Coordinates of N, CA and C in Angstrom, one line a residue:
M1 N 104.2 138.9 211.9 CA 102.9 138.2 211.9 C 102.6 139.0 210.6
T2 N 101.4 138.2 208.7 CA 102.0 139.1 208.1 C 100.5 139.4 207.8
R3 N 100.0 140.5 207.4 CA 98.5 141.4 207.3 C 98.3 140.7 206.3
K4 N 96.5 140.5 206.3 CA 96.0 140.0 206.1 C 95.7 141.7 204.6
S5 N 95.0 139.9 203.5 CA 94.8 140.9 202.2 C 93.3 141.4 201.7
Y6 N 93.1 142.2 201.1 CA 91.8 142.2 200.8 C 90.4 141.4 200.8
L7 N 91.1 140.3 199.8 CA 89.9 138.8 200.0 C 90.0 138.2 200.8
A8 N 90.7 138.2 201.8 CA 91.0 137.0 203.6 C 90.4 137.8 203.9
A9 N 90.2 139.7 203.9 CA 89.4 139.9 205.1 C 88.4 139.8 204.8
L10 N 88.1 139.4 204.0 CA 86.5 139.7 203.2 C 86.0 138.6 203.4
D11 N 87.2 137.4 203.2 CA 86.4 135.4 203.4 C 85.7 136.4 204.6
E12 N 87.2 136.1 205.6 CA 86.5 136.5 207.2 C 85.1 136.7 207.3
V13 N 84.8 138.0 207.0 CA 83.2 138.8 206.9 C 82.5 137.8 206.6
L14 N 81.9 137.4 204.9 CA 81.0 136.8 204.6 C 80.8 135.6 205.0
K15 N 81.7 134.8 204.5 CA 81.9 134.0 204.3 C 81.2 133.4 205.8
P16 N 80.8 133.3 207.1 CA 80.3 133.3 208.5 C 78.3 133.9 207.8
M17 N 78.1 135.0 207.3 CA 76.9 136.1 206.5 C 76.4 135.6 206.0
G18 N 76.5 134.4 205.3 CA 76.7 132.9 204.1 C 76.6 133.5 203.2
F19 N 77.4 134.3 202.3 CA 78.0 134.2 201.0 C 79.4 133.9 201.0
T20 N 78.8 133.3 199.5 CA 79.6 133.2 198.8 C 80.6 133.1 197.2
R21 N 81.7 133.3 197.7 CA 83.3 133.7 197.0 C 83.5 133.1 195.6
H22 N 83.8 134.2 194.7 CA 84.3 133.7 193.8 C 84.2 135.3 192.8
G23 N 86.4 134.8 192.5 CA 86.7 135.4 191.8 C 87.7 136.9 193.0
K24 N 86.7 138.3 192.6 CA 86.5 139.4 193.8 C 85.0 139.0 194.2
E25 N 84.3 138.6 193.4 CA 82.4 138.6 194.4 C 82.0 138.0 195.5
W26 N 81.9 138.2 196.1 CA 80.6 137.4 196.6 C 79.0 137.4 197.2
S27 N 78.6 136.6 196.8 CA 77.4 136.6 197.1 C 76.2 135.3 197.6
R28 N 75.1 135.9 198.1 CA 74.3 135.1 198.3 C 73.0 135.5 197.7
R29 N 71.9 133.5 198.9 CA 70.7 135.0 198.3 C 70.4 133.8 199.5
I30 N 68.8 135.5 199.4 CA 67.9 135.7 200.7 C 66.5 135.4 200.1
G31 N 65.9 134.6 199.9 CA 64.4 134.5 199.5 C 64.4 134.6 197.5
T32 N 64.6 134.9 197.2 CA 63.9 135.6 196.1 C 65.3 136.7 195.4
V33 N 66.3 136.8 196.4 CA 67.1 138.0 196.7 C 68.4 138.0 195.7
V34 N 69.0 138.1 195.5 CA 70.4 138.0 195.0 C 71.8 139.3 195.9
E35 N 71.9 139.8 196.9 CA 73.2 140.1 197.6 C 74.1 140.2 197.5
Q36 N 75.0 141.0 196.7 CA 76.4 140.9 195.7 C 77.4 141.8 196.7
V37 N 78.7 142.0 197.4 CA 79.5 142.4 197.4 C 80.6 142.7 196.8
G38 N 81.2 143.7 195.9 CA 82.5 143.1 195.0 C 84.0 144.3 195.4
L39 N 84.7 143.6 195.2 CA 85.3 144.1 195.5 C 86.3 144.7 194.6
Q40 N 86.3 146.4 194.5 CA 86.7 146.7 193.6 C 88.7 147.3 193.5
V41 N 89.6 147.7 192.6 CA 90.4 147.1 193.0 C 91.7 149.0 191.7
S42 N 91.8 149.8 192.0 CA 92.1 151.0 191.2 C 93.7 151.3 192.0
S43 N 94.9 151.7 190.8 CA 95.7 151.2 190.6 C 95.4 152.3 191.3
I44 N 95.6 153.2 190.6 CA 95.6 155.6 191.1 C 93.8 155.6 192.6
A45 N 93.3 155.7 192.8 CA 92.5 155.3 193.6 C 92.9 154.3 194.9
G46 N 93.3 153.0 195.1 CA 92.9 151.8 195.9 C 91.8 150.9 196.0
T47 N 91.6 150.3 196.6 CA 90.3 149.2 197.0 C 89.0 150.1 198.2
T48 N 88.3 149.0 197.6 CA 86.5 150.0 198.1 C 86.0 148.0 197.5
A49 N 84.6 148.5 198.6 CA 83.5 147.6 198.5 C 82.4 148.3 197.2
N50 N 82.3 147.4 196.1 CA 80.6 148.1 195.5 C 79.6 146.8 197.0
L51 N 78.5 147.6 196.3 CA 76.8 146.9 197.0 C 76.2 146.5 196.7
W52 N 74.9 145.7 195.6 CA 74.0 145.6 195.0 C 73.1 144.3 195.6
S53 N 72.4 144.8 195.0 CA 71.1 143.8 194.7 C 69.9 142.9 194.7
Y54 N 69.6 142.1 193.8 CA 68.7 142.5 192.2 C 67.4 140.7 192.6
D55 N 66.4 141.0 193.0 CA 65.0 140.2 192.7 C 66.2 139.2 191.6
A56 N 65.6 137.7 192.0 CA 65.6 136.6 191.5 C 64.7 136.3 190.1
E57 N 63.2 137.1 190.6 CA 61.9 136.7 190.2 C 62.2 137.5 189.4
T58 N 61.7 138.5 190.0 CA 61.6 139.9 189.0 C 62.6 139.2 187.7
D59 N 63.4 139.8 188.1 CA 64.7 139.3 186.4 C 63.7 138.8 185.8
D60 N 63.5 137.1 185.5 CA 63.0 136.4 185.1 C 61.5 137.1 184.5
L61 N 61.4 137.2 185.7 CA 60.1 138.2 184.5 C 60.1 138.7 183.2
L62 N 61.3 139.9 183.3 CA 62.2 140.8 183.2 C 62.3 140.0 181.4
K63 N 62.4 139.3 182.0 CA 63.2 137.5 180.5 C 62.5 137.2 179.2
K64 N 61.3 137.0 180.8 CA 59.9 137.0 180.0 C 59.2 137.3 179.3
A65 N 58.6 138.8 179.6 CA 58.5 139.9 179.1 C 59.4 140.2 177.2
V66 N 60.0 139.9 177.6 CA 61.1 140.1 176.4 C 62.5 139.7 176.2
A67 N 61.7 138.2 175.6 CA 61.5 136.8 175.2 C 63.1 137.2 174.3
W68 N 62.6 138.4 172.7 CA 64.0 139.0 171.5 C 64.4 138.9 172.3
N69 N 64.1 139.1 173.1 CA 65.9 140.0 173.4 C 66.5 138.5 175.2
P70 N 67.8 137.6 175.0 CA 67.6 136.7 175.2 C 68.5 137.7 176.2
Q71 N 69.9 139.2 176.3 CA 71.2 139.4 176.3 C 70.1 141.0 177.7
V72 N 69.0 140.4 178.2 CA 68.0 141.8 179.0 C 68.4 141.4 180.2
S73 N 68.4 142.5 180.9 CA 68.5 141.8 182.0 C 68.1 142.9 183.6
M74 N 67.6 143.2 184.3 CA 67.4 144.3 185.4 C 69.4 144.7 185.4
A75 N 68.1 146.2 185.2 CA 68.8 147.2 185.5 C 69.5 147.9 186.9
L76 N 70.8 147.1 187.2 CA 71.4 147.5 189.4 C 71.7 148.9 189.2
T77 N 71.6 148.8 190.1 CA 72.3 149.8 191.0 C 73.4 149.4 191.8
S78 N 73.9 149.8 192.2 CA 75.5 149.2 192.6 C 75.5 150.9 193.8
W79 N 76.2 150.2 194.9 CA 76.4 152.0 195.9 C 77.9 151.2 196.4
R80 N 78.7 151.8 196.3 CA 80.5 152.2 197.1 C 79.7 151.9 198.9
I81 N 80.7 151.0 199.7 CA 80.8 150.9 200.5 C 80.9 152.2 201.4
G82 N 81.1 153.4 201.4 CA 81.4 154.6 202.3 C 80.6 156.0 201.8
T83 N 80.0 154.8 200.6 CA 78.5 156.0 200.4 C 77.5 155.4 201.2
V84 N 77.7 154.4 201.9 CA 76.6 153.0 202.6 C 77.2 153.8 203.6
M85 N 77.9 153.7 204.5 CA 78.7 154.1 205.4 C 78.6 155.8 206.0
N86 N 78.9 156.4 205.0 CA 77.9 158.4 206.2 C 78.7 159.3 204.3
G87 N 77.7 158.7 203.5 CA 77.7 159.1 202.6 C 78.9 159.4 201.5
Y88 N 80.1 159.7 201.8 CA 82.0 159.9 200.9 C 81.8 158.7 200.5
D89 N 82.2 158.5 198.8 CA 83.2 157.4 198.5 C 83.8 157.5 199.9
R90 N 84.1 156.5 200.0 CA 86.1 156.2 200.0 C 87.1 154.4 199.8
W91 N 87.5 155.0 199.1 CA 89.0 153.9 198.8 C 90.0 153.9 200.0
W92 N 90.6 152.5 200.3 CA 91.9 152.6 201.4 C 92.9 151.9 200.5
K93 N 94.6 152.4 200.4 CA 95.1 153.0 199.5 C 96.2 152.9 199.8
N94 N 97.3 151.3 199.7 CA 98.7 152.0 200.8 C 98.2 152.2 202.1
D95 N 97.3 151.7 202.5 CA 96.6 151.3 204.6 C 96.8 150.0 205.2
P96 N 98.3 150.1 205.5 CA 98.3 148.5 205.9 C 96.8 147.9 207.4
N97 N 96.1 148.9 207.9 CA 95.3 149.0 207.9 C 93.8 148.8 207.1
G98 N 94.4 148.8 206.1 CA 93.2 148.9 205.0 C 92.7 147.0 204.7
P99 N 92.8 146.1 204.8 CA 91.6 144.8 204.9 C 90.9 145.0 205.7
A100 N 91.5 145.3 207.0 CA 90.4 145.4 208.3 C 89.3 145.8 208.1
E101 N 90.0 148.0 208.2 CA 89.2 148.5 208.0 C 88.4 148.5 207.2
L102 N 87.9 147.9 205.9 CA 87.4 147.5 205.3 C 86.6 146.6 205.6
A103 N 87.0 145.4 205.8 CA 85.8 144.2 206.5 C 85.1 144.7 207.3
E104 N 85.6 145.6 208.0 CA 85.2 145.4 209.4 C 84.0 146.5 208.8
A105 N 83.6 147.8 208.2 CA 82.6 148.1 207.5 C 81.9 147.9 207.0
I106 N 82.5 146.8 205.4 CA 81.1 145.5 205.5 C 80.1 145.5 206.2
R107 N 80.8 144.6 207.5 CA 80.7 143.8 208.5 C 79.1 144.7 209.1
L108 N 80.0 146.0 209.3 CA 78.3 147.0 210.4 C 76.9 148.1 208.6
H109 N 77.5 147.6 207.9 CA 76.7 148.4 207.2 C 76.0 147.4 206.2
A110 N 77.0 146.0 205.7 CA 76.8 145.7 204.6 C 74.8 145.0 204.9
Q111 N 74.3 144.0 206.2 CA 73.4 144.0 206.7 C 72.4 144.7 206.5
P112 N 72.6 145.8 207.5 CA 71.9 146.7 206.8 C 71.3 147.4 205.1
F113 N 72.5 147.5 204.6 CA 71.7 148.1 203.3 C 70.7 147.2 202.8
F114 N 71.6 145.4 203.1 CA 70.6 144.2 201.9 C 69.2 144.3 202.7
E115 N 68.8 144.3 203.7 CA 68.0 144.8 204.8 C 66.9 145.1 204.5
G116 N 67.1 146.6 204.2 CA 66.1 147.4 202.9 C 66.0 147.2 201.8
R117 N 66.5 146.6 200.9 CA 66.0 145.7 199.6 C 66.1 144.6 199.9
R118 N 65.0 144.1 200.4 CA 64.6 142.4 200.4 C 62.6 142.9 200.1
S119 N 62.2 143.6 200.5 CA 61.0 143.2 201.0 C 60.5 144.0 199.0
L120 N 59.2 143.3 198.4 CA 58.5 143.6 197.3 C 58.5 145.7 197.4
E121 N 57.7 145.9 198.8 CA 57.8 147.1 199.1 C 58.9 148.6 199.5
D122 N 59.6 147.2 199.1 CA 61.0 148.2 199.4 C 61.7 149.0 197.8
Q123 N 61.5 147.3 196.9 CA 62.0 147.1 195.8 C 61.6 148.3 194.9
A124 N 60.2 148.6 195.5 CA 59.2 149.5 194.4 C 60.0 151.1 194.5
R125 N 60.0 151.1 196.3 CA 60.0 152.2 196.7 C 61.8 152.8 195.7
L126 N 62.5 152.2 195.8 CA 64.1 152.2 195.1 C 63.7 152.4 194.4
F127 N 62.8 151.8 193.5 CA 63.2 152.2 192.0 C 61.9 153.2 191.5
G128 N 61.2 153.8 193.0 CA 60.7 155.4 192.5 C 59.2 155.2 192.4
R129 N 59.0 154.2 193.4 CA 57.6 154.2 193.5 C 57.0 155.9 193.9
A130 N 56.9 156.2 194.4 CA 56.6 157.5 195.4 C 57.3 158.4 193.7
E131 N 57.8 158.0 192.6 CA 57.5 159.4 191.8 C 56.7 159.1 190.7
P132 N 56.3 160.3 190.1 CA 54.9 160.1 190.0 C 54.8 160.4 188.1
R133 N 56.2 160.5 187.9 CA 57.3 160.7 186.3 C 58.9 160.2 185.6
W134 N 58.5 159.0 184.5 CA 60.0 159.0 184.5 C 60.6 159.8 184.9
T135 N 61.9 159.6 185.4 CA 63.5 160.5 185.4 C 64.1 160.3 184.8
S136 N 65.3 161.3 184.0 CA 66.5 161.5 183.1 C 67.0 159.8 183.5
G137 N 67.6 158.5 182.3 CA 68.0 157.7 182.4 C 67.4 156.9 183.3
G138 N 66.2 157.1 183.6 CA 65.1 155.5 184.8 C 64.5 155.1 183.9
T139 N 64.7 155.1 182.5 CA 64.2 153.8 181.7 C 64.1 151.9 182.4
G140 N 65.4 151.1 182.9 CA 65.9 150.1 183.7 C 65.5 150.3 184.9
S141 N 65.1 152.1 185.8 CA 64.3 152.1 187.4 C 62.5 151.8 186.6
R142 N 62.8 152.2 186.0 CA 60.6 151.6 185.2 C 60.4 151.2 184.8
I143 N 61.1 150.2 184.1 CA 61.0 149.1 183.8 C 61.0 147.6 185.5
N144 N 62.2 148.4 186.0 CA 62.0 147.0 187.3 C 60.8 147.3 187.9
L145 N 60.2 148.8 188.8 CA 58.8 149.1 189.0 C 58.1 148.4 188.5
A146 N 57.6 148.9 187.2 CA 56.4 148.2 186.8 C 55.9 146.1 186.7
L147 N 57.6 145.9 187.1 CA 57.4 143.7 187.1 C 57.2 143.9 189.0
T148 N 57.7 144.4 190.1 CA 57.7 144.9 190.7 C 56.4 145.1 191.3
L149 N 55.5 146.1 190.4 CA 55.0 146.8 190.7 C 53.5 145.5 191.0
Y150 N 53.9 145.0 189.6 CA 53.3 143.0 189.3 C 52.8 142.2 190.0
R151 N 53.9 141.9 190.8 CA 54.2 141.6 191.9 C 54.1 141.1 192.8
M152 N 53.5 143.1 194.6 CA 52.4 143.1 194.3 C 51.3 143.0 194.4
G153 N 50.3 142.6 192.9 CA 49.4 142.2 192.7 C 48.8 144.2 192.3
E154 N 49.0 144.9 191.5 CA 49.0 146.4 191.9 C 49.5 145.8 189.8
V155 N 49.2 146.0 189.3 CA 49.3 145.9 187.2 C 48.3 147.3 187.1
E156 N 47.6 148.5 187.8 CA 47.6 149.2 186.6 C 48.1 150.5 187.4
E157 N 49.2 150.0 188.0 CA 49.3 150.9 188.4 C 50.9 150.5 187.7
A158 N 51.3 149.3 187.6 CA 52.0 148.9 187.2 C 52.3 149.5 185.6
C159 N 50.8 149.4 185.3 CA 50.9 149.7 183.6 C 51.4 151.4 183.4
A160 N 50.5 152.1 184.8 CA 50.7 153.5 185.0 C 52.3 154.1 184.8
A161 N 53.6 152.6 185.2 CA 54.3 153.5 186.0 C 55.3 154.0 184.4
L162 N 54.7 152.8 182.8 CA 55.6 153.1 182.0 C 54.2 153.5 181.1
A163 N 53.9 154.4 181.5 CA 52.3 154.6 180.3 C 53.1 155.8 179.3
T164 N 53.3 156.7 180.1 CA 54.3 157.6 179.7 C 56.3 157.9 179.1
P165 N 56.6 157.4 178.4 CA 57.6 157.4 178.6 C 58.8 158.8 178.1
P166 N 59.9 159.5 178.6 CA 60.3 160.2 177.7 C 60.3 159.8 176.8
K167 N 60.8 160.4 175.2 CA 61.3 160.4 174.1 C 62.8 160.5 174.5
T168 N 63.3 161.8 174.7 CA 64.8 161.0 174.9 C 65.3 159.4 175.2
A169 N 65.0 158.8 176.1 CA 64.6 157.0 175.7 C 65.6 156.4 174.7
P170 N 66.5 156.3 174.7 CA 66.9 154.9 174.1 C 65.9 154.2 173.5
A171 N 66.0 153.6 171.4 CA 65.0 153.6 171.1 C 64.9 151.7 172.0
S172 N 66.3 151.7 172.3 CA 66.0 149.8 172.6 C 65.5 149.2 174.3
A173 N 65.9 150.8 175.5 CA 65.0 151.3 176.0 C 63.3 150.4 176.3
L174 N 63.5 151.6 175.2 CA 61.8 152.1 174.5 C 61.0 150.3 174.0
A175 N 62.2 149.9 173.1 CA 61.8 148.6 173.1 C 61.1 147.3 174.0
V176 N 62.4 147.6 174.6 CA 61.6 146.4 176.0 C 61.2 147.4 177.2
A177 N 61.3 148.6 177.1 CA 59.3 148.9 177.8 C 58.2 148.5 176.9
E178 N 57.9 148.7 176.3 CA 57.1 148.7 174.9 C 57.0 147.0 175.2
S179 N 57.3 145.9 175.3 CA 57.6 144.6 175.6 C 56.4 144.8 176.4
V180 N 57.4 144.3 177.5 CA 57.2 145.0 179.1 C 55.4 144.8 179.5
R181 N 54.8 146.3 178.3 CA 53.0 147.4 178.9 C 53.4 145.5 178.4
K182 N 53.2 145.2 177.1 CA 52.7 144.3 175.9 C 52.3 143.1 177.4
W183 N 53.8 142.3 177.9 CA 53.2 141.7 178.7 C 52.8 141.8 179.8
L184 N 52.5 142.6 180.8 CA 51.8 142.9 181.7 C 50.0 143.0 181.5
G185 N 50.2 143.9 179.9 CA 48.6 143.4 179.5 C 47.9 144.5 179.5
C186 N 49.0 145.9 179.3 CA 48.4 147.2 180.3 C 47.7 147.2 178.3
P187 N 47.3 148.5 179.2 CA 45.7 148.3 177.0 C 47.1 149.8 176.8
P188 N 46.0 149.4 175.2 CA 47.1 150.5 175.2 C 46.9 152.0 174.7
R189 N 48.0 152.8 173.8 CA 48.0 153.7 174.9 C 47.8 155.3 173.5
S190 N 46.6 155.5 174.2 CA 46.4 156.9 173.0 C 47.2 157.2 172.7

């Protein structure tokens, strides 16, 4: 009996969950949310999987708000399966049980991970709604937060989320944030 490859093992778990594979990535759409699993292979570290999701409707709003930049898309954060499992990065290397173990980790942990990112309220929380200020390097998350709040009908809060960007943010990110502010109809900054 031959052992399964990582691709075959993940196919076996993800296809029944509604995922379609393209190369080393699987995706599905639940409502407006696109959920993805990516197989990552390193000749040094081994093999692992990354999970991420984004709201296609929010991404579409961003593209409308920043029409001058056809390359713009939502800032995404991926999580390695080990971090989702127990807070520690996990790679499988030279492990004959690796494909089965990785597939089982995906089977057990991917669904709850994705479920916690589907509602607009969950998305706003993940983008830092509770944070009163921008965090370092968080320009993309802050823009995502503002657009998510807009979709929730919280336009004033969306404008407040973009009100005081850090002076250290890259000029390109500040330009995108300002375009989103204008598109949202936010009052001019004083």
